[in-house]
Tab-separated table of C-alpha atoms in Angstrom:
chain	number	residue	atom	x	y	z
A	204	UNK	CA	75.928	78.817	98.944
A	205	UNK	CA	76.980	82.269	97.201
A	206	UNK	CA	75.248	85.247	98.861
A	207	UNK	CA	74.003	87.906	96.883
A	208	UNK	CA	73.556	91.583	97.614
A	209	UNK	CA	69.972	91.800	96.851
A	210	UNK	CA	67.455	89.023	97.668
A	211	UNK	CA	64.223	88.825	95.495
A	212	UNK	CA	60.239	89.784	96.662
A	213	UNK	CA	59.409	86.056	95.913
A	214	UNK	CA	62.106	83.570	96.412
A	215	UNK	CA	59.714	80.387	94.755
A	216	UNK	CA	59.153	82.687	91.358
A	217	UNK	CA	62.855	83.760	91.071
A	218	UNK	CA	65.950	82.017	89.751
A	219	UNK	CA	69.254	83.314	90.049
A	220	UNK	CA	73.146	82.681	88.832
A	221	UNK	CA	76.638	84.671	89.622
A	222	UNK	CA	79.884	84.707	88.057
A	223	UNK	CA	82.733	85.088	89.767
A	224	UNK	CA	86.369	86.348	88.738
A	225	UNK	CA	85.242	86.430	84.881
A	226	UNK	CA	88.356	87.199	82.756
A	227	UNK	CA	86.406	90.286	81.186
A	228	UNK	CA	86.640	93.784	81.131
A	229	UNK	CA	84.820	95.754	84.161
A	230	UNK	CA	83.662	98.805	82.521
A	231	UNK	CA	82.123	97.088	79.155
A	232	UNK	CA	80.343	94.327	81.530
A	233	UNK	CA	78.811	97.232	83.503
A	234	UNK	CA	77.620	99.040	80.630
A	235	UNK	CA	76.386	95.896	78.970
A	236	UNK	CA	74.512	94.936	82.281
A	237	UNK	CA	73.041	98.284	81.721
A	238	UNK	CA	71.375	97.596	78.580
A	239	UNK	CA	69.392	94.293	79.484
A	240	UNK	CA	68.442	95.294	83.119
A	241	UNK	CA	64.657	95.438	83.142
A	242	UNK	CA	64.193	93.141	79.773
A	243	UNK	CA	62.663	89.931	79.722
A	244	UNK	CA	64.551	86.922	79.517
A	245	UNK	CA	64.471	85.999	76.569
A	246	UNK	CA	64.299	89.799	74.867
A	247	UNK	CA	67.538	89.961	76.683
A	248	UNK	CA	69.368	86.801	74.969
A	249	UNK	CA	68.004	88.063	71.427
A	250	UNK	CA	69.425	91.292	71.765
A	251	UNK	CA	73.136	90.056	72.747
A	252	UNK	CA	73.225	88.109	69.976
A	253	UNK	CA	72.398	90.540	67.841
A	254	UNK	CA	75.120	93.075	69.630
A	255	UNK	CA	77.720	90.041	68.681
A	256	UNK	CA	76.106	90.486	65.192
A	257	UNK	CA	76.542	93.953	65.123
A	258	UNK	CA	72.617	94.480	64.230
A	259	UNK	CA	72.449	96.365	67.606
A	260	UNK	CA	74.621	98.269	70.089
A	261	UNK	CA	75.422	98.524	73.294
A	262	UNK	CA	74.831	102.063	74.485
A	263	UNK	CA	77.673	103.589	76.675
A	264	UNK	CA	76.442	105.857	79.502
A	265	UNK	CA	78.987	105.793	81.833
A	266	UNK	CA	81.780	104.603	80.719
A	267	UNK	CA	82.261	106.663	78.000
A	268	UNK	CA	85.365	108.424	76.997
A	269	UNK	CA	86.894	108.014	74.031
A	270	UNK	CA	83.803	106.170	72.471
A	271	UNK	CA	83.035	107.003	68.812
A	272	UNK	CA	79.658	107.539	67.901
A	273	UNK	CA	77.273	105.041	66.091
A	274	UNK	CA	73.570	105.506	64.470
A	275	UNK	CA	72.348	102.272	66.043
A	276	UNK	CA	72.824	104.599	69.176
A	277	UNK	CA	69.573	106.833	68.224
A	278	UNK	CA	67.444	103.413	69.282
A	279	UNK	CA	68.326	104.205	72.818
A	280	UNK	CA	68.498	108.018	72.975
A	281	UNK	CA	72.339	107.947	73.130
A	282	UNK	CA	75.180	108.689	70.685
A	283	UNK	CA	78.330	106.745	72.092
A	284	UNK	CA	77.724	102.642	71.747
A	285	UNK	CA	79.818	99.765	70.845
A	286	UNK	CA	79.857	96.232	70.193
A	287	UNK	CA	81.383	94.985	73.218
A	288	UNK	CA	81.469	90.991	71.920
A	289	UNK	CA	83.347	89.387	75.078
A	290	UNK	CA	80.880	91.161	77.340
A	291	UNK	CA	78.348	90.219	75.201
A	292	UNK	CA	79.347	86.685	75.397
A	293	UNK	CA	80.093	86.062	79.145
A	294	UNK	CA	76.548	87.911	80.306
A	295	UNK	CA	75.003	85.367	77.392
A	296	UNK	CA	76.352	82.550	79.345
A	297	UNK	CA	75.247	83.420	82.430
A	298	UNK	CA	71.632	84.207	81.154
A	299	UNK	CA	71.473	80.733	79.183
A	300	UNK	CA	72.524	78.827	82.956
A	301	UNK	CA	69.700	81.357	84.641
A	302	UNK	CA	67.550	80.278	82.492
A	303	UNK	CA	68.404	76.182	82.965
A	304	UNK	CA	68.246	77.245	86.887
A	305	UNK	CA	64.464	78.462	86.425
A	306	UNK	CA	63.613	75.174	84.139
A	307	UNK	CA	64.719	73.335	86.882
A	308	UNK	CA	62.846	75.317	89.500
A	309	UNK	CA	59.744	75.281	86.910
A	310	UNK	CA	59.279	78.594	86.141
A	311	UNK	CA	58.354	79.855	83.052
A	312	UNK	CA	61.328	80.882	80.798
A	313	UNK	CA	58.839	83.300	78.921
A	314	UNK	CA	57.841	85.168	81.734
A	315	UNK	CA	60.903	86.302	83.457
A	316	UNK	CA	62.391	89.792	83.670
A	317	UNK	CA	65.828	90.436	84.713
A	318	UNK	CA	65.160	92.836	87.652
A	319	UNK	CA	68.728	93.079	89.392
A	320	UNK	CA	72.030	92.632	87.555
A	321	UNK	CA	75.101	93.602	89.312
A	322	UNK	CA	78.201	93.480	87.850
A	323	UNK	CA	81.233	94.265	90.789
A	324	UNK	CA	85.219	94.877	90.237
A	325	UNK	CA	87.082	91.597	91.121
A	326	UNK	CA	90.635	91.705	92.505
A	327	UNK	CA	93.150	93.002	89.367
A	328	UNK	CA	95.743	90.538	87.986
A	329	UNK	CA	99.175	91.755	87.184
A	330	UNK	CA	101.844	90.950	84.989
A	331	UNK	CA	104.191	93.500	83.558
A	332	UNK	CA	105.407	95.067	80.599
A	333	UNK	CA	108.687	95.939	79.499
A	334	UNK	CA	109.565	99.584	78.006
A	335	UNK	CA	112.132	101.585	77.124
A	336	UNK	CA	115.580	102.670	78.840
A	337	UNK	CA	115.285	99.075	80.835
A	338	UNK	CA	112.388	100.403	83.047
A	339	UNK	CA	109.316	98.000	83.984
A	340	UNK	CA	105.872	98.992	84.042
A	341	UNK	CA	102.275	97.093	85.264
A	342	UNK	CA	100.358	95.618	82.828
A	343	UNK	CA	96.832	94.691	84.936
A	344	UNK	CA	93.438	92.871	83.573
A	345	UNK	CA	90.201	94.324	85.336
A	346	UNK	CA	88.321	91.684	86.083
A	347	UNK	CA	84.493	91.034	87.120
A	348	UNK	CA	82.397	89.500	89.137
A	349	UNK	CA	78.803	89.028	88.079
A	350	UNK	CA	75.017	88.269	89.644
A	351	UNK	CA	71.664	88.464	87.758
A	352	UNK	CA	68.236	87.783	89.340
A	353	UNK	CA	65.216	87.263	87.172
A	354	UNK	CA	61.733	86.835	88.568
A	355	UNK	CA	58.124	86.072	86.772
A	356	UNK	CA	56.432	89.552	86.099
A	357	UNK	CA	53.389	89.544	88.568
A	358	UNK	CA	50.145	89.916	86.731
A	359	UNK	CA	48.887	93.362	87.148
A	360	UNK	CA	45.678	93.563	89.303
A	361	UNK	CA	43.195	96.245	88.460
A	362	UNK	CA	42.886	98.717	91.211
A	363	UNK	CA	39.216	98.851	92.047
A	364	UNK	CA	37.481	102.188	91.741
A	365	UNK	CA	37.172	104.435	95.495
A	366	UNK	CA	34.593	106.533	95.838
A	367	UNK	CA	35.860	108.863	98.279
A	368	UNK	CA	38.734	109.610	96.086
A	369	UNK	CA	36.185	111.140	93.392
A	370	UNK	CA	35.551	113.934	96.000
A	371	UNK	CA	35.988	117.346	95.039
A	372	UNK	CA	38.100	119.703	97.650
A	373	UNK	CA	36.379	123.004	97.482
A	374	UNK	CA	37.165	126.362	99.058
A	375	UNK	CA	35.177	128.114	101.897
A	376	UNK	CA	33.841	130.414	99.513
A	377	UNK	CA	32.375	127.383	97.415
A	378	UNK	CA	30.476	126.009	100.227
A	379	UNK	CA	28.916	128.448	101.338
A	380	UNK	CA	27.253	129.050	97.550
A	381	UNK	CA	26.553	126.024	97.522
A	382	UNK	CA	24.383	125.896	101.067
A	383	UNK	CA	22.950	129.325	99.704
A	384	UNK	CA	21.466	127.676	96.518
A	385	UNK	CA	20.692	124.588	99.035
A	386	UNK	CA	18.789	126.720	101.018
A	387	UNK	CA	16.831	128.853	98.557
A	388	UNK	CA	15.084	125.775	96.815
């Protein structure tokens, strides 16, 4: 069994999947991760296939330079965004098989929320390139290795009211008013 570098608060109302030496590039993948960490489930799958679609972008925080600008940005308070399709694609894969792992625990597709996505350099692949005046230079992929977690959102619980916290913190100055009034009736 894989191990991953975070571990969920309940194990039973999780599901989880990993990719492993995924022939796509680091930097888009991380930026794309990005984007859908927090979302529910199934938020998460709409909006990647809309960023294949080009309806929506991908908005580049990080990983940045060199990025031209886009108006579908302005959604997400950013400027710089693209359409990164392969990232896209691979992440959609993996969310589609976490979401077959969570049928098959039973959990409800519907109410899961991607809390930790990690996406982590893998080893580089080389082959080379050949250039001018016979010299020989490297011509490398980045590759990435990837690991989502998605648990049900817990139902928030009101907080019941406390009665000491609706005391008032008065001065010195205050009290001693207030035992002079006390005191005169």
């Amino acid at each position: 069994m894989a191990r991953y570098s975070a571990t969920p608060a309940n194990e039973a109302k999780s599901a989880k999947c990993r990719g492993s030496n995924l022939t796509v590039h680091f930097k888009n993948t991380v930026e794309t991760a990005n984007a859908i960490k927090g979302r529910k489930l199934l938020n998460a799958v709409a909006y990647l296939k809309d960023v294949k679609e080009h309806k929506q972008c991908i908005p580049f925080r990080r990983f940045h330079r060199g990025i031209g600008r886009t108006a579908q940005a302005k959604a997400f308070g950013a400027t710089l965004a693209r359409w990164p399709a392969k990232s896209a694609q691979y992440v959609l894969d993996l969310l589609k098989n976490l979401q077959a792992n969570a049928e098959s625990k039973g959990l409800n597709a519907e109410d899961l929320v991607i809390k930790h996505i990690l996406v982590n350099p893998a080893a580089k692949r080389g082959r080379r390139t050949y250039r001018a005046h016979g010299r020989i230079n490297p011509y490398k992929r980045s590759p990435c290795h990837i690991e989502i977690i998605a648990s049900e959102d817990e139902k928030n619980v009101e907080k019941a009211k406390d009665e000491r916290a609706a005391v008032v913190f008065q001065t010195r100055q205050q009290l001693a008013a207030k035992r002079l009034r006390a005191s005169r009736q």
